[in-house]
Amino acid sequence: MTDPNLSATPQTLSTVPSKPSFWNDPQKRALVFQVLLVIGIGILLWFIFSNTLHNLEKRGIRTGFDFLSRPAGFGISQTLIPYTEASTFGRTFFVGLLNTLLVAGLGIIFATILGFAVGIARLSTNWLISRIALVFIETIRNIPPLLQILFWYRAILPLLPGPKDSMSLAELFYLHKRGLTIPAPLTEPAFVWTLWAVLGALVLAFLIARWAKYRRESTGQQFPVFWTVLVVIIGLPTLVFFLTGSPLNWDIPALRGFNFQGGLTVIPELTALLLALSIYTAAFIAEIVRSGIQSVYKGQTEAASALGLRPNRTLQLVVIPQAMRVIIPQLTSQYLNLTKNTSLGVAIGYPDLVNVFAGTTLNQTGQAVEIIFMTMLVYLVISLVISMFMNWYNKRMALVER
Amino acid sequence: MENANATNAKPEIAVSLRDVNKWYGEFHVLKNVNLDVERGQRIVICGPSGSGKSTMIRCINRLEEHQAGQIIVDGIELNNDLKNIDQIRREVGMVFQHFNLFPHLTVLENCCLAPMWVRKIPRKQAEATAMEYLERVKIPHQAKKYPGQLSGGQQQRVAIARSLCMKPRIMLFDEPTSALDPEMIKEVLDTMIELAESGMTMLCVTHEMGFAKTVADSVIFMDAGQIIEMNTPDEFFNHPQHERSKLFLSQILGH
């Protein structure tokens, strides 16, 4: 009974887990290191901040954001919102921002359309079409984007004639060295009804699509949704437009001396930047689309065919939904790249945020720290918004496994 | 679904292959294949890998194109007429080695996709039919799950149900159990045996000799793109006629 060996054995086996010493507890260790790191970064930041302030003060450079309300005193070649030389530096920020967003937004749309078209062409069974797509992709994506912007701006656009001998289409559109001049719309108050009609048509189109889906699922009958929606979206606003007495006039451009009066002129810097960035990004998007479609296992198409689905339905219902999983994350980074690349417009003088605000405004005010900080913050916010949207979309498309 | 002419003295031919030839580049994969499958017949096709078994049944629903000869399915000749191909594919179901379920759709949606888009059946009715077949393959409770959440055996049974939802008159099986773990083979074979007993015309490429003995009306042995032997399972397994079939049988039954 009192054999020490017998009683000792079970005791050593069922030892209470001994508490590790403070330094050997992984959780406590991690906590200590994290606290130390935060303190270290805090000290570093404080040092940089106070040092900068001290230096700026010593050299007599102003700090703070009151420069934003001072008059700017310089002109900008393209302004989407009213702007004169008497406007403030703060206004130059918004003019530049809108110009950046204009190129980024239009560029994303054009690059996506062209990229998907080229990507699908790349997979075509037609030898010539797929080769043309291949040559396009390999040429465009291996030339630096800055060079491509300069190519369009310096090599191609200057080949156009001057305003006096511009190429004109029906005496309404004029293409010349200084840009593309088009008639400008002048709206009357009643035009607002046409805009409402556009909105109404979109809502109606959405409802028609919903109803057609419901009808297909409940009766199995197909409805020509595409054509009906097309007629509604074009037809309804047109009808309202004429019923309200065509409340829209055009300011037709006319040549006066060496330049055009009236109309709207798209500056060549915008054309060049938009062409270069759209085409450059499209080449990457094309490869992404090709790889996405090819990533869908061949058995998927075979199973769909064996069930009697036609190739176009197979693409729509089976291949594309699965390809999108691969395409979307990469598409996001291309959209972000395009947005960031708009700052290359500086090289040809396109008045984007970097050129106007981080360029001219910075030179005039000398407040580099604030201006660069604001500009970087803008790109960060734009990128995060695009990322967030794409992540949300990606989550919706993700596959459920396990 | 039952054909009114089934009472004719002459059995109705479901699938007929006449001098079918196919090449992959230089490689002659099918050499003068002739085969008649009667309605309701269950045929097992076996043979060494690369002998053209899969290619032959994949020609029947035009997943592969034959280059010479004639294939007639359900009285419709398979040629370049897209309408004929569509019509044949509606009547011929197929089950693959790797299941090929659509991973972005639930089990139920997998089963309803083709009936809704090809046969244009209302969703409610398609779902009811799908549930009926999912019950027959004994996984109705998995209907709302995604294929990635199921085991291999369950996925293959869903794939069988998905094909059956199109109410095909002929079913093709391309090595349906080859990608499965041993303990899951039985559940798939049981489903196939049940289907065979319901009178479905079936062509199965498989090495499951037990299945062949239980349900097959005849066994086809293929080698190097040719049908070497076609016999009842009893004759084929006990008295194989050709050297190649004897060798093949000794290899797969020998262990």
mmCIF file with all atom_site columns, C-alpha atoms in Angstrom, chain B residues 21 27 41 44 55 62 68 96 104 109 111 137 149 167-168 181 191 198 203 205-206 209 216 232 235 251:
data_model
loop_
_atom_site.group_PDB
_atom_site.id
_atom_site.type_symbol
_atom_site.label_atom_id
_atom_site.label_alt_id
_atom_site.label_comp_id
_atom_site.label_asym_id
_atom_site.label_entity_id
_atom_site.label_seq_id
_atom_site.pdbx_PDB_ins_code
_atom_site.Cartn_x
_atom_site.Cartn_y
_atom_site.Cartn_z
_atom_site.occupancy
_atom_site.B_iso_or_equiv
_atom_site.pdbx_formal_charge
_atom_site.auth_seq_id
_atom_site.auth_comp_id
_atom_site.auth_asym_id
_atom_site.auth_atom_id
_atom_site.pdbx_PDB_model_num
ATOM 1  C CA . ASN B 1 21  ? -12.984 5.929   -87.696 1.00 0.00 ? 21  ASN B CA 1
ATOM 2  C CA . PHE B 1 27  ? -2.763  8.345   -84.195 1.00 0.00 ? 27  PHE B CA 1
ATOM 3  C CA . GLN B 1 41  ? -29.556 -2.803  -73.238 1.00 0.00 ? 41  GLN B CA 1
ATOM 4  C CA . VAL B 1 44  ? -20.026 -2.528  -70.328 1.00 0.00 ? 44  VAL B CA 1
ATOM 5  C CA . THR B 1 55  ? -13.245 8.184   -77.215 1.00 0.00 ? 55  THR B CA 1
ATOM 6  C CA . ARG B 1 62  ? -20.204 14.651  -80.005 1.00 0.00 ? 62  ARG B CA 1
ATOM 7  C CA . ALA B 1 68  ? -15.385 8.655   -91.039 1.00 0.00 ? 68  ALA B CA 1
ATOM 8  C CA . PHE B 1 96  ? -17.721 11.744  -66.127 1.00 0.00 ? 96  PHE B CA 1
ATOM 9  C CA . HIS B 1 104 ? -20.384 27.857  -58.365 1.00 0.00 ? 104 HIS B CA 1
ATOM 10 C CA . GLU B 1 109 ? -29.011 24.490  -59.140 1.00 0.00 ? 109 GLU B CA 1
ATOM 11 C CA . CYS B 1 111 ? -29.642 19.747  -61.412 1.00 0.00 ? 111 CYS B CA 1
ATOM 12 C CA . VAL B 1 137 ? -29.665 8.788   -55.478 1.00 0.00 ? 137 VAL B CA 1
ATOM 13 C CA . GLN B 1 149 ? -18.837 20.492  -49.569 1.00 0.00 ? 149 GLN B CA 1
ATOM 14 C CA . LYS B 1 167 ? -34.885 12.685  -68.707 1.00 0.00 ? 167 LYS B CA 1
ATOM 15 C CA . PRO B 1 168 ? -32.422 11.138  -71.150 1.00 0.00 ? 168 PRO B CA 1
ATOM 16 C CA . ASP B 1 181 ? -11.913 6.137   -52.852 1.00 0.00 ? 181 ASP B CA 1
ATOM 17 C CA . THR B 1 191 ? -27.040 3.880   -57.862 1.00 0.00 ? 191 THR B CA 1
ATOM 18 C CA . SER B 1 198 ? -35.261 0.668   -64.228 1.00 0.00 ? 198 SER B CA 1
ATOM 19 C CA . LEU B 1 203 ? -23.099 2.296   -72.049 1.00 0.00 ? 203 LEU B CA 1
ATOM 20 C CA . VAL B 1 205 ? -16.779 2.327   -69.607 1.00 0.00 ? 205 VAL B CA 1
ATOM 21 C CA . THR B 1 206 ? -15.666 0.721   -66.366 1.00 0.00 ? 206 THR B CA 1
ATOM 22 C CA . MET B 1 209 ? -16.155 -6.430  -63.211 1.00 0.00 ? 209 MET B CA 1
ATOM 23 C CA . ALA B 1 216 ? -24.534 -6.025  -68.161 1.00 0.00 ? 216 ALA B CA 1
ATOM 24 C CA . THR B 1 232 ? -22.406 -11.964 -72.594 1.00 0.00 ? 232 THR B CA 1
ATOM 25 C CA . GLU B 1 235 ? -19.111 -16.094 -71.695 1.00 0.00 ? 235 GLU B CA 1
ATOM 26 C CA . GLN B 1 251 ? -4.220  -8.861  -65.336 1.00 0.00 ? 251 GLN B CA 1
#
